[in-house]
Short mmCIF file of C-alpha atoms in Angstrom, two decimals:
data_model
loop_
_atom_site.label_atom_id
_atom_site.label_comp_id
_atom_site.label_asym_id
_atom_site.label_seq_id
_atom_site.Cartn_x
_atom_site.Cartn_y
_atom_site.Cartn_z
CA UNK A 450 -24.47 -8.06 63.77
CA UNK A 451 -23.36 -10.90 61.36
CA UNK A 452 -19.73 -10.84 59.79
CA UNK A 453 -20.24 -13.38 57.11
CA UNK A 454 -20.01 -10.76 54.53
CA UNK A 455 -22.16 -9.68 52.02
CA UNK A 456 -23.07 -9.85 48.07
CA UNK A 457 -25.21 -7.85 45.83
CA UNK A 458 -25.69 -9.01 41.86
CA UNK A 459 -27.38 -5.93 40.02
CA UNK A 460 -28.42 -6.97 36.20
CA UNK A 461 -29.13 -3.82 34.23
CA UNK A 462 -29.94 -4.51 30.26
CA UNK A 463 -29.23 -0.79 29.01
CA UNK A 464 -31.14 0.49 25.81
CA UNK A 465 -29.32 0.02 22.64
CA UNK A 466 -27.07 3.18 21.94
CA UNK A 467 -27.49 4.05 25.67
CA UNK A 468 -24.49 2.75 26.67
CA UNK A 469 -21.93 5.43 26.51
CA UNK A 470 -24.99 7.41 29.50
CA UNK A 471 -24.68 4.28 31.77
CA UNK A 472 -21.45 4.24 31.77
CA UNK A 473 -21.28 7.95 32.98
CA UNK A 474 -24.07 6.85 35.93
CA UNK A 475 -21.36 4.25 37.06
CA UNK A 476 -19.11 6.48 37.15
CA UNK A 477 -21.28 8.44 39.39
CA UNK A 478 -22.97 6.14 41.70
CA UNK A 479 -19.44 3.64 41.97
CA UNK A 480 -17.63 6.20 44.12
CA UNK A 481 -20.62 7.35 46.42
CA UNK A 482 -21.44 3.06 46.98
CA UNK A 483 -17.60 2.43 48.04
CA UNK A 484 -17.81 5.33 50.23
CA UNK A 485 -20.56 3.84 52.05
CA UNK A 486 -19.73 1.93 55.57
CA UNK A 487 -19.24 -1.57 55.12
CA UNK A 488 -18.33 -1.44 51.71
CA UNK A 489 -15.55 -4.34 50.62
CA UNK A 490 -15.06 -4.02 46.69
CA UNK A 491 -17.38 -3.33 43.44
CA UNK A 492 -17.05 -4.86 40.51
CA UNK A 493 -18.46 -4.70 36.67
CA UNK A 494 -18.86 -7.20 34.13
CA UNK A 495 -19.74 -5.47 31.14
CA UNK A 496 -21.29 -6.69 28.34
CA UNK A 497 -19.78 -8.30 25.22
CA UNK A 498 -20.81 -6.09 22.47
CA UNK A 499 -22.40 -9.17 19.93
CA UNK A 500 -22.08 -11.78 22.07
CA UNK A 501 -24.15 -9.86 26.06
CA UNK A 502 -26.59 -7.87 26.19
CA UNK A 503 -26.57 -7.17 30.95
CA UNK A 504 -24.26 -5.49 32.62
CA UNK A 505 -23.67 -7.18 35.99
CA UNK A 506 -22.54 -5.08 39.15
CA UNK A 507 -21.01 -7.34 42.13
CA UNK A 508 -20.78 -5.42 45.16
CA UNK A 509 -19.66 -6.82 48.71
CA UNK A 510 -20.30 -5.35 51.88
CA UNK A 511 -18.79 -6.61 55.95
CA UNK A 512 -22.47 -7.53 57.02
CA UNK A 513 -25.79 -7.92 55.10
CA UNK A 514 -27.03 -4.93 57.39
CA UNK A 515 -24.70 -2.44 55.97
CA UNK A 516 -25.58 -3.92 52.45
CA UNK A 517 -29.39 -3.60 52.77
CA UNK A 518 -28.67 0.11 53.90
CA UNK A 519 -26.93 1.05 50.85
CA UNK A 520 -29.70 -0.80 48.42
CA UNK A 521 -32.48 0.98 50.85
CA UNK A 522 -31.06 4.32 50.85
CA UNK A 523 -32.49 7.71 49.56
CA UNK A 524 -28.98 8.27 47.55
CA UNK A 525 -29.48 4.91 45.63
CA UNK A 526 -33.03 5.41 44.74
CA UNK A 527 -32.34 8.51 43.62
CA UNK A 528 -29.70 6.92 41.67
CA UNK A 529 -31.82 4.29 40.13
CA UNK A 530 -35.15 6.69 39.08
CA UNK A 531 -32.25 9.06 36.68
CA UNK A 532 -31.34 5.72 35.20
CA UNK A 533 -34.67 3.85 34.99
CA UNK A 534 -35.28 5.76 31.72
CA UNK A 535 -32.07 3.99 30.07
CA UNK A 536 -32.90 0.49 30.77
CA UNK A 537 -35.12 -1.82 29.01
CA UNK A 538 -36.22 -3.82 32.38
CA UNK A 539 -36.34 -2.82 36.09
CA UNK A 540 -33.69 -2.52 38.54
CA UNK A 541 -32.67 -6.31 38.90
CA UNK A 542 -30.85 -7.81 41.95
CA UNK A 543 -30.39 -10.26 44.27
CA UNK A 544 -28.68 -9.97 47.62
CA UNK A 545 -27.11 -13.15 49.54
CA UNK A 546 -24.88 -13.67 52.65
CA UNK A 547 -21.31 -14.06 51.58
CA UNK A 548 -20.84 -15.85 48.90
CA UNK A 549 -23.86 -18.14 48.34
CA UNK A 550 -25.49 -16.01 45.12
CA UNK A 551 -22.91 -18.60 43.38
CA UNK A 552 -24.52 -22.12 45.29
CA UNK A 553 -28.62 -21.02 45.28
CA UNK A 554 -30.26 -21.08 42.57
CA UNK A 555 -32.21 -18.31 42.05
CA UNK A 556 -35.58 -19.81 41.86
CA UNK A 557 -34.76 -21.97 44.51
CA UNK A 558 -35.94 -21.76 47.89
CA UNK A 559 -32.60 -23.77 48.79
CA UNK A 560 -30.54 -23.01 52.05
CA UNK A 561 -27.38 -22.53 50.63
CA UNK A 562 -24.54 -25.36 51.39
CA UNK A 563 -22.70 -25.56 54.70
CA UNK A 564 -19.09 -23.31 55.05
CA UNK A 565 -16.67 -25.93 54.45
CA UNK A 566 -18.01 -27.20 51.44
CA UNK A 567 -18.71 -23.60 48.99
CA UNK A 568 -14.97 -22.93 50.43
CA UNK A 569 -14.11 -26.58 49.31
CA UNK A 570 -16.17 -26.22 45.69
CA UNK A 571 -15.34 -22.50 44.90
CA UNK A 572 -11.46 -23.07 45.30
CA UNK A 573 -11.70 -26.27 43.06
CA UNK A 574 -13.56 -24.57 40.59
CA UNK A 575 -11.31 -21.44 41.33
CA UNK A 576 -8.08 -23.36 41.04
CA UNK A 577 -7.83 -24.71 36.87
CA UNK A 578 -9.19 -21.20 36.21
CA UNK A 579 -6.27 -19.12 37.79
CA UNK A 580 -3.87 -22.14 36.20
CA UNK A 581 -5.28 -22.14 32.79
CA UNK A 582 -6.59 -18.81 32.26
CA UNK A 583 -3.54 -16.86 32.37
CA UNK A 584 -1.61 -19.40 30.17
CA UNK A 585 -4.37 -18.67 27.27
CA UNK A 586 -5.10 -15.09 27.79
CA UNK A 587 -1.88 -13.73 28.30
CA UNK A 588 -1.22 -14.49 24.37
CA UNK A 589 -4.50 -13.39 23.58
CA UNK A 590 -3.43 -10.05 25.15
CA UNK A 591 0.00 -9.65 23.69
CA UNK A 592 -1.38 -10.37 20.41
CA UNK A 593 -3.68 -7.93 20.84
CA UNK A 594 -0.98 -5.49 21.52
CA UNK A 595 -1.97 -4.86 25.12
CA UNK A 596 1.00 -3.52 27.29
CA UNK A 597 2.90 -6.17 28.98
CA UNK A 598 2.17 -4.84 32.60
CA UNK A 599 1.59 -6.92 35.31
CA UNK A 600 -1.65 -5.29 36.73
CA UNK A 601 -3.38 -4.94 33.48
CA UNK A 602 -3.20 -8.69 32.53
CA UNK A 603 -4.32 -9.47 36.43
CA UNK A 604 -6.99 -6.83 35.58
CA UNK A 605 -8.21 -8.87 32.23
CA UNK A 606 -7.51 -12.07 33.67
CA UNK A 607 -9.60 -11.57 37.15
CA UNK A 608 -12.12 -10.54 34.90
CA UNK A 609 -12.54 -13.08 32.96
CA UNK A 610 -12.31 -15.68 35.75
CA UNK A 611 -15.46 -14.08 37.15
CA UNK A 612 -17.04 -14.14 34.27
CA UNK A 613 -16.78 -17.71 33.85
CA UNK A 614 -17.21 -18.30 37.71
CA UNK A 615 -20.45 -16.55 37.85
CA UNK A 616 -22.27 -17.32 34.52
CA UNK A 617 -20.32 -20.63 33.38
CA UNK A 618 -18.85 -22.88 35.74
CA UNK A 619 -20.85 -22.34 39.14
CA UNK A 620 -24.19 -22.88 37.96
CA UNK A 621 -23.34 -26.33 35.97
CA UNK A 622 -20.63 -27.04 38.85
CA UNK A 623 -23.36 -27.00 41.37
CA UNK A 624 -26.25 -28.58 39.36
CA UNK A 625 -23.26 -31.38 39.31
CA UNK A 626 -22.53 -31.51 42.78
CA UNK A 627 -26.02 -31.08 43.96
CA UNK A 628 -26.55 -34.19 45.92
CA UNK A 629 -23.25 -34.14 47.66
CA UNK A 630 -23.22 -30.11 48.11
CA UNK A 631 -26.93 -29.88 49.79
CA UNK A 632 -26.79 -33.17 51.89
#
């Protein structure tokens, strides 16, 4: 069985004024997915209300075996048919090994880049963001009166620094890199 890990990205666009039912869904299918074996961590980007429409669910599993049982299973299509009605388009996802959903494209038929070199680009791309992004969102948070706890501004902070992994940096990154990263 392969230990390389596992990644899911789910992309559900939820029906305007639907919101406040997906939300509840999460909140039902979330703990039944990270009680399923394998399971390493689940995470939600939510939309910015004016500026996103998806919400994007990152889940990792230990092995892509374990992961393709959870997105096969009876539980999680049962899930997905009492939530089909709130979306505007299908159930959306793509699965790769590890972390290479941030080094294929998606219409691509690319193998993805050797070991060495996504560790190499993700922790240079990784790197100014953990630098930077606290320095500029910690005032951002304080101004907007958010408590001055150490967990919440990791919370808003590792947020963020996905957010601009996945949709921002990563894709042009790699379109950059391309020659060097697929050679």
């Amino acid at each position: 069985m392969e230990k390389d890990g596992a990644t899911v990205v789910i992309s559900h666009q939820v029906i305007e004024g639907k919101h406040q039912e997906y939300e509840e869904w999460l909140n039902e299918i979330g703990p039944l997915c990270r009680s399923t074996v394998g399971h390493i961590d689940w995470h939600i980007i939510r939309p910015i209300p004016g500026l996103t429409y998806l919400y994007t669910i990152i889940i990792r599993f230990d092995t892509i075996d374990h992961l393709k049982r959870w997105m096969e299973s009876p539980d999680r299509k049962r899930f997905i048919e009492k939530i089909r009605p709130l979306l505007v388009t299908d159930d959306n996802y793509h699965i790769k090994n590890g972390l290479d959903f941030l080094f294929t494209p998606e219409k691509d038929k690319v193998k993805p880049p050797v070991r060495w070199k996504q560790f190499l680009v993700t922790w240079s791309a990784i790197y100014p963001l953990t630098t930077i992004m606290p320095l500029i969102l910690a005032p951002v948070l304080r101004f907007l009166k958010v408590p001055h706890i150490r967990f919440i501004d990791s919370f808003f902070i590792s947020g963020v620094i996905v957010l601009l992994m996945v949709y921002l940096v990563m894709p042009h990154y790699t379109k950059w890199i391309r020659k060097w990263l697929y050679k």
